[in-house]
Coordinates of C-alpha atoms in Angstrom, one line a residue:
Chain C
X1 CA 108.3 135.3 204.8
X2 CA 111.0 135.1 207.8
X3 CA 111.9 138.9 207.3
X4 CA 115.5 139.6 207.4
X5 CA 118.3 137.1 208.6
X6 CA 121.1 138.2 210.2
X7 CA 123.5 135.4 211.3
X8 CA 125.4 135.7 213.9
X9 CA 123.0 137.0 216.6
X10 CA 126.0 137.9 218.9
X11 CA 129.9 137.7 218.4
X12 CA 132.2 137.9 220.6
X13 CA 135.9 138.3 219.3
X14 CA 139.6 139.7 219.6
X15 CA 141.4 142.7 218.8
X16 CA 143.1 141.9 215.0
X17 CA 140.4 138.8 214.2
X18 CA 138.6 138.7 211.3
X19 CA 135.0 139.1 211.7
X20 CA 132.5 138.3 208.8
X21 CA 128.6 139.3 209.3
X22 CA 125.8 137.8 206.9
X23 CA 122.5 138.6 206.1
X24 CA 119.7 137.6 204.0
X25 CA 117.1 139.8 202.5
X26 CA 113.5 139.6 202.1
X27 CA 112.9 137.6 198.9
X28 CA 112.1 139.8 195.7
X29 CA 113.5 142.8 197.4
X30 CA 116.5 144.4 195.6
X31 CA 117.9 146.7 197.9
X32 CA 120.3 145.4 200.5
X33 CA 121.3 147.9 203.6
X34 CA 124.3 147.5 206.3
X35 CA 124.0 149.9 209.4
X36 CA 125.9 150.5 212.4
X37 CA 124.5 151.6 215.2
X38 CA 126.6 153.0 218.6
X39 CA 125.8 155.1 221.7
X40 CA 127.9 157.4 220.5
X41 CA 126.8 157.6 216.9
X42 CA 123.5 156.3 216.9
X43 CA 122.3 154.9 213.5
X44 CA 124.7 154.9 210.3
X45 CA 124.3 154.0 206.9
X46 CA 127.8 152.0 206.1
X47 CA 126.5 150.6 202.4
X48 CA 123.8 149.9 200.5
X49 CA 123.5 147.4 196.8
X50 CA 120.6 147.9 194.2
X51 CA 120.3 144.6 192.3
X52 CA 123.4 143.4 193.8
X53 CA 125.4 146.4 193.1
X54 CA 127.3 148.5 195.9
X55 CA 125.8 151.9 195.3
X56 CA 127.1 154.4 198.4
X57 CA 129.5 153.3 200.5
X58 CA 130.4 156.1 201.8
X59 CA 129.4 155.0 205.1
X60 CA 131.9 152.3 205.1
X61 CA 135.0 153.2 208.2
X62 CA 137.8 152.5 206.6
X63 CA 139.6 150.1 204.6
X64 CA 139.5 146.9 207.3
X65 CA 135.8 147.4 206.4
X66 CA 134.2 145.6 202.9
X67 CA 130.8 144.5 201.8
X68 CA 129.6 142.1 199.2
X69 CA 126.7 140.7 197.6
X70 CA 127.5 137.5 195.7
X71 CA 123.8 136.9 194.8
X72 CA 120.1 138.8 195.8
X73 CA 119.9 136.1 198.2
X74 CA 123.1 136.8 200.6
X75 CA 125.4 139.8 201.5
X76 CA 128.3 140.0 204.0
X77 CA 130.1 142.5 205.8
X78 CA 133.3 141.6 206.7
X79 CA 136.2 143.8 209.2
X80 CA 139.7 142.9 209.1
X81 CA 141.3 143.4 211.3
X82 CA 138.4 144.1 214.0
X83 CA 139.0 146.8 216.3
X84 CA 138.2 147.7 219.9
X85 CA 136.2 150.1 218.6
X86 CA 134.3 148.4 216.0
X87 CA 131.8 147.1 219.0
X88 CA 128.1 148.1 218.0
X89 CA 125.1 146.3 216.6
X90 CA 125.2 146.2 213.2
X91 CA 121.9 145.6 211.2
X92 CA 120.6 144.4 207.6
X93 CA 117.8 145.8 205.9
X94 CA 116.3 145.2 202.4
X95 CA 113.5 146.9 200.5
X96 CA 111.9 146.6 197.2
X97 CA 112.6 149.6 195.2
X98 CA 109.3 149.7 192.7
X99 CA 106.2 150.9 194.1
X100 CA 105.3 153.8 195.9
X101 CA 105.5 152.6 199.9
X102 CA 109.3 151.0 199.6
X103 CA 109.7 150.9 202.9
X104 CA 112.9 149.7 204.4
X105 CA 112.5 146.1 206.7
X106 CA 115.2 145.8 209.3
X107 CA 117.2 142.3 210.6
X108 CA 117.5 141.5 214.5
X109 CA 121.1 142.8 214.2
X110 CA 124.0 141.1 215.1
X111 CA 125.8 142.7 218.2
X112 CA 129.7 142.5 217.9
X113 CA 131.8 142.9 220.9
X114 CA 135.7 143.0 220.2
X115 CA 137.9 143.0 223.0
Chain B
X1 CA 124.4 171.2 213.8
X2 CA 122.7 168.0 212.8
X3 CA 120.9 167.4 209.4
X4 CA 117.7 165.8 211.6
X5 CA 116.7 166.5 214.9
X6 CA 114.2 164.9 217.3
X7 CA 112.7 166.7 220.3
X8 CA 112.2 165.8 223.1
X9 CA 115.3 163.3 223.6
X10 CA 113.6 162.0 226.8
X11 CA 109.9 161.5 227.3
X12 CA 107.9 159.8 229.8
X13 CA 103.6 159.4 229.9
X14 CA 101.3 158.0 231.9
X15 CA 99.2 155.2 230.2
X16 CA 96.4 157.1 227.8
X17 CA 98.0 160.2 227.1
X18 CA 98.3 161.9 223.8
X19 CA 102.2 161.9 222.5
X20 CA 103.6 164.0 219.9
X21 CA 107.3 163.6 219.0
X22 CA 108.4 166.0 216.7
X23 CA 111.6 165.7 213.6
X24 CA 113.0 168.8 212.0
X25 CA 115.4 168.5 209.4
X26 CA 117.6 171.1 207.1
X27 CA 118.2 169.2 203.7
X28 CA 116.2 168.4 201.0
X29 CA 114.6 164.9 201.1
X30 CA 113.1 162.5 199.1
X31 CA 110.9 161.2 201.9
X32 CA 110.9 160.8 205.9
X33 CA 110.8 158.0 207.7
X34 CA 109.4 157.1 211.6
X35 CA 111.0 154.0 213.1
X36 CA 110.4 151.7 216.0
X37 CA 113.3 150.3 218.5
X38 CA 112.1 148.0 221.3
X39 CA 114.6 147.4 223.9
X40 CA 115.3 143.9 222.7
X41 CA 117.1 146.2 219.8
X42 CA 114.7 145.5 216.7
X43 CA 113.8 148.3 214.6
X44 CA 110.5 148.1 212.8
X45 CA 109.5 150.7 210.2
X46 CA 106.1 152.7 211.5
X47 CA 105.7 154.9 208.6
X48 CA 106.9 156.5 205.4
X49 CA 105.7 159.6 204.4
X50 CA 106.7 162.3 201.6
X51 CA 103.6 164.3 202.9
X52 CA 100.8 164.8 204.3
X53 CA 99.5 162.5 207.0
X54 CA 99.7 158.7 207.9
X55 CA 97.4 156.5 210.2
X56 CA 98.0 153.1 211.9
X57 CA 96.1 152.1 214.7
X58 CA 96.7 155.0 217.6
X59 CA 100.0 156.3 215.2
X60 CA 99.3 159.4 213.5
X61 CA 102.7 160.8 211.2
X62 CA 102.2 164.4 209.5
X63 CA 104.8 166.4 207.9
X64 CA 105.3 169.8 206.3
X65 CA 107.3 169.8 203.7
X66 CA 107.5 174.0 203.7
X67 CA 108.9 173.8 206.9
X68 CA 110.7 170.1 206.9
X69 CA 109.0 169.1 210.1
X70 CA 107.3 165.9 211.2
X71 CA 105.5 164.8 213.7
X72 CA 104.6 161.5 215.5
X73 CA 101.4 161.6 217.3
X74 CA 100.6 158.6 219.9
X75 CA 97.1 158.4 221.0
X76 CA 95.4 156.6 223.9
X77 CA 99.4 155.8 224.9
X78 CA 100.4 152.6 226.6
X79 CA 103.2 151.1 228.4
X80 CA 103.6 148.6 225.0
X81 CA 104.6 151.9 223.1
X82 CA 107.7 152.1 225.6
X83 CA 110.4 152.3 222.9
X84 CA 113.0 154.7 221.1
X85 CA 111.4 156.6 218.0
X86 CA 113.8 157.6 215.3
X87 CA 113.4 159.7 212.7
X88 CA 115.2 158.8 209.5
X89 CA 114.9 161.1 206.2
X90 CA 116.0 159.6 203.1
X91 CA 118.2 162.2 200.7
X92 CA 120.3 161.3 197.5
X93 CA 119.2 157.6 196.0
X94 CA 118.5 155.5 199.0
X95 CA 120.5 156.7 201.6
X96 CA 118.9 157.8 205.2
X97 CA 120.3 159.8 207.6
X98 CA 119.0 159.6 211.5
X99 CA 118.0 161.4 214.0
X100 CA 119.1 160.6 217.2
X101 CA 116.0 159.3 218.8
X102 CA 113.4 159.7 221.4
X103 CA 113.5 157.6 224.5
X104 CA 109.5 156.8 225.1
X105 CA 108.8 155.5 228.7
X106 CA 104.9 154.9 229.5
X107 CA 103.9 154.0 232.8
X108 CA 101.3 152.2 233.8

């Protein structure tokens, strides 16, 4: 299996665009994570789906913030409109939830820098 | 004061010795986790544990659940074990909270 996909690797945008981050879990896992992670912060849950269902999203900033998974296959995580301060790496993770060792698996992360 | 806390925040080894990085915590959790972050930015998943202890390879994880502690044990250390260590403990449902890491440096 290829692990986690996040898409883009990098992005690079401006103040008030749009931004939309995708990833792709592990197949047959049915948990679906979205992190942020910052110098300042460190490492933050933002949302998380069981079977394609947002369960907490807590996590999630504010309202320019949303998440989505259409299908087990694909989630997104879009801002609009992007901040300054919405610059960190933001990472995917899926897991399977049966079994006893449901450990999470983690994406490369896409690093977003808005100016 | 934070819900999980890693000491030391800094560490730095010579190549072969023994590490220990130690995670307390103050909630109730379901079970804790030790992760990996290379300074490429990955984060791989060394261990999950609820209790007792974990091997793999020259990583040893124990934790107490009397006194919500964990450690992370590195034997024989090397400079590929340069990394941040975070500890993560999973509470209500699936959601983790983090610790804010431990900078590893080995030198050769």
């Amino acid at each position: 299996d290829a692990g986690v996909i996040q898409s883009p690797r990098h992005e690079v945008t401006e103040m008030g665009q749009e931004v939309t981050l995708r990833c792709k879990p592990i197949s047959g896992h049915n948990s679906l994570f979205w992190y942020r992670q910052t110098m300042m912060r460190g490492l933050e849950l933002l949302i998380y789906f069981n079977n394609n269902v947002p369960i907490d999203d807590s996590g999630m900033p504010e309202d320019r913030f949303s998440a989505k998974m259409p299908n087990a296959s694909f989630s997104t995580l879009k801002i609009q409109p992007s901040e300054p301060r919405d610059s960190a790496v933001y990472f995917c993770a899926s897991r399977q939830t049966s079994g006893r060792d449901n450990e999470q698996f983690f994406g490369p992360g896409t690093r977003l820098t808005v100016l | 004061k934070n819900e999980v806390e890693q000491s030391p925040q800094n560490l730095t080894a010579q190549e072969g010795e023994f590490i220990t990085i130690n995670c307390s915590y103050s909630v109730g959790i379901s079970a804790l986790h030790w992760l990996q972050q290379h300074p490429g930015g990955g984060i791989v998943s060394l261990f999950m544990l609820s209790s007792g202890k974990k091997k793999h390879g020259r990583l040893i994880a124990t934790i107490n659940i009397q006194e919500k502690h964990s450690s992370l044990h590195i034997t024989a250390s090397h400079p590929r074990d340069s990394a941040v260590y975070i500890c993560a403990v999973g509470t209500s449902g699936s959601r983790l909270t983090f610790g804010e890491g431990t900078q590893l440096t080995v030198n050769p």
